[in-house]
Amino acid sequence: ALYDHMSARLRDRLSAALAQVTLANGSLEAALRDFYQGQLERDWYLLSTEFNLYAVRQPLVARRLATHHRALREALISIVEESLARHGRRLTADRDKVSRLLLAIHDGNQVQSLMEPDTLDAGDLTATFAGAIMHSVSAEIAPATQSRAGTD
């Protein structure tokens, strides 16, 4: 229940952060830097790492946690696809692999920033490179496709 609750909070915060990109012509980098501010991310990262370590040692727990991870990846990639669509783009790469890549960067950045807080800010790698990654795994939607998409 705690994992689901925290995943929902993470999803809602990310969705709100990405919505800011279009509301005031804000940049993806600035929105993600705002997303990573605060204690919630640090505490949640530490707790989820404990969940993951326990699950690695317990196959039954691993299967249950994998179900939660799949749901989080699906929510994440849906948010990403919505954000891309608002910018006239669509994914061209495998949805699951893109969501795994984004989470791997997020997790790696979190642990590195906790280990070296004076060298790397939380979310710095994600904020700096997310735009380039999203551009490389997406393409512009053809104008005829965009107009049809808006009428469905």
Short mmCIF file of C-alpha atoms in Angstrom, two decimals:
data_model
loop_
_atom_site.label_atom_id
_atom_site.label_comp_id
_atom_site.label_asym_id
_atom_site.label_seq_id
_atom_site.Cartn_x
_atom_site.Cartn_y
_atom_site.Cartn_z
CA ALA A 1 0.00 0.00 0.00
CA LEU A 2 2.84 2.41 0.83
CA TYR A 3 4.58 1.69 -2.47
CA ASP A 4 1.35 2.34 -4.39
CA HIS A 5 0.72 5.55 -2.47
CA MET A 6 4.23 6.88 -3.07
CA SER A 7 4.14 5.85 -6.73
CA ALA A 8 0.88 7.75 -7.16
CA ARG A 9 2.41 10.85 -5.56
CA LEU A 10 5.45 10.55 -7.81
CA ARG A 11 3.23 10.14 -10.88
CA ASP A 12 1.07 13.14 -9.93
CA ARG A 13 4.09 15.36 -9.28
CA LEU A 14 5.71 14.37 -12.57
CA SER A 15 2.51 14.96 -14.49
CA ALA A 16 2.18 18.43 -12.93
CA ALA A 17 5.84 19.23 -13.65
CA LEU A 18 5.55 18.26 -17.32
CA ALA A 19 2.32 20.26 -17.65
CA GLN A 20 4.35 23.35 -16.71
CA VAL A 21 6.45 22.91 -19.83
CA THR A 22 3.55 23.97 -22.02
CA LEU A 23 1.73 26.36 -19.68
CA ALA A 24 4.35 29.08 -19.64
CA ASN A 25 6.65 27.92 -22.43
CA GLY A 26 8.85 26.58 -19.67
CA SER A 27 11.68 24.24 -20.47
CA LEU A 28 11.69 20.54 -19.75
CA GLU A 29 14.96 20.99 -17.88
CA ALA A 30 13.50 23.66 -15.57
CA ALA A 31 10.36 21.59 -14.93
CA LEU A 32 12.41 18.54 -14.00
CA ARG A 33 14.71 20.56 -11.74
CA ASP A 34 11.61 21.79 -9.87
CA PHE A 35 10.32 18.21 -9.70
CA TYR A 36 13.47 17.02 -7.94
CA GLN A 37 13.43 19.63 -5.17
CA GLY A 38 12.52 18.51 -1.67
CA GLN A 39 12.97 15.78 0.88
CA LEU A 40 10.28 13.47 -0.50
CA GLU A 41 12.52 12.25 -3.32
CA ARG A 42 15.44 11.46 -1.01
CA ASP A 43 13.35 9.63 1.57
CA TRP A 44 11.39 7.74 -1.07
CA TYR A 45 14.54 6.71 -2.91
CA LEU A 46 16.06 5.29 0.28
CA LEU A 47 12.88 3.41 1.18
CA SER A 48 12.35 2.02 -2.32
CA THR A 49 15.97 0.87 -2.39
CA GLU A 50 15.30 -1.13 0.78
CA PHE A 51 12.19 -2.63 -0.89
CA ASN A 52 14.26 -3.58 -3.93
CA LEU A 53 17.09 -5.14 -1.91
CA TYR A 54 14.62 -7.23 0.05
CA ALA A 55 12.84 -8.29 -3.13
CA VAL A 56 16.10 -9.38 -4.79
CA ARG A 57 16.57 -11.84 -1.93
CA GLN A 58 12.97 -13.07 -1.90
CA PRO A 59 11.65 -14.34 -5.28
CA LEU A 60 7.96 -14.15 -4.25
CA VAL A 61 8.39 -10.56 -3.12
CA ALA A 62 10.33 -9.82 -6.32
CA ARG A 63 7.38 -10.93 -8.45
CA ARG A 64 4.98 -8.73 -6.50
CA LEU A 65 7.31 -5.74 -6.61
CA ALA A 66 7.84 -6.27 -10.36
CA THR A 67 4.08 -5.87 -10.78
CA HIS A 68 4.27 -2.50 -9.00
CA HIS A 69 7.27 -1.48 -11.10
CA ARG A 70 5.38 -2.35 -14.32
CA ALA A 71 2.47 -0.19 -13.21
CA LEU A 72 4.83 2.69 -12.40
CA ARG A 73 6.57 2.35 -15.80
CA GLU A 74 3.21 2.32 -17.57
CA ALA A 75 2.09 5.45 -15.72
CA LEU A 76 5.41 7.15 -16.47
CA ILE A 77 5.38 6.37 -20.18
CA SER A 78 1.75 7.48 -20.46
CA ILE A 79 2.70 10.85 -18.95
CA VAL A 80 5.66 11.08 -21.34
CA GLU A 81 3.47 10.26 -24.35
CA GLU A 82 0.91 12.89 -23.31
CA SER A 83 3.67 15.47 -22.94
CA LEU A 84 5.16 14.55 -26.32
CA ALA A 85 1.73 14.79 -27.97
CA ARG A 86 1.25 18.31 -26.54
CA HIS A 87 4.49 19.21 -28.33
CA GLY A 88 3.47 17.55 -31.62
CA ARG A 89 5.66 14.48 -31.14
CA ARG A 90 5.19 10.72 -30.69
CA LEU A 91 7.40 7.91 -29.43
CA THR A 92 9.31 5.97 -32.06
CA ALA A 93 11.06 3.61 -29.64
CA ASP A 94 9.67 0.76 -27.56
CA ARG A 95 7.50 2.19 -24.74
CA ASP A 96 8.72 -0.22 -22.09
CA LYS A 97 12.38 0.27 -22.94
CA VAL A 98 12.02 4.07 -22.87
CA SER A 99 10.34 3.94 -19.46
CA ARG A 100 13.06 1.60 -18.15
CA LEU A 101 15.76 3.94 -19.48
CA LEU A 102 14.19 6.98 -17.84
CA LEU A 103 13.85 5.17 -14.51
CA ALA A 104 17.43 3.87 -14.73
CA ILE A 105 18.70 7.42 -15.23
CA HIS A 106 16.50 8.64 -12.39
CA ASP A 107 17.67 5.90 -10.01
CA GLY A 108 21.32 6.29 -10.96
CA ASN A 109 21.15 10.04 -10.52
CA GLN A 110 19.49 9.66 -7.13
CA VAL A 111 22.16 7.35 -5.73
CA GLN A 112 25.00 9.44 -7.15
CA SER A 113 23.57 12.65 -5.70
CA LEU A 114 23.12 11.00 -2.30
CA MET A 115 26.72 9.75 -2.37
CA GLU A 116 28.16 13.04 -3.66
CA PRO A 117 25.70 15.80 -2.73
CA ASP A 118 28.29 18.54 -3.20
CA THR A 119 29.10 17.34 -6.72
CA LEU A 120 25.75 16.37 -8.22
CA ASP A 121 22.29 17.71 -7.44
CA ALA A 122 19.30 15.40 -7.26
CA GLY A 123 17.80 15.16 -10.71
CA ASP A 124 20.68 16.98 -12.42
CA LEU A 125 21.43 14.22 -14.94
CA THR A 126 17.75 13.62 -15.63
CA ALA A 127 17.01 17.32 -16.08
CA THR A 128 20.07 17.91 -18.24
CA PHE A 129 19.62 14.98 -20.62
CA ALA A 130 15.88 14.20 -20.67
CA GLY A 131 15.22 16.60 -23.53
CA ALA A 132 17.91 15.05 -25.73
CA ILE A 133 16.72 11.56 -24.87
CA MET A 134 13.08 12.41 -25.60
CA HIS A 135 14.08 13.98 -28.90
CA SER A 136 16.07 10.88 -29.88
CA VAL A 137 13.23 8.44 -29.12
CA SER A 138 10.44 10.47 -30.70
CA ALA A 139 9.49 12.15 -33.96
CA GLU A 140 7.26 14.98 -35.04
CA ILE A 141 3.70 14.00 -35.78
CA ALA A 142 2.81 14.72 -39.41
CA PRO A 143 0.43 17.71 -39.66
CA ALA A 144 -2.39 15.58 -41.16
CA THR A 145 -2.01 13.13 -38.25
CA GLN A 146 -2.11 15.97 -35.71
CA SER A 147 -5.38 17.37 -37.05
CA ARG A 148 -6.99 13.91 -37.15
CA ALA A 149 -5.77 13.17 -33.61
CA GLY A 150 -7.51 16.25 -32.29
CA THR A 151 -10.89 15.22 -33.78
CA ASP A 152 -11.06 11.66 -32.49
#
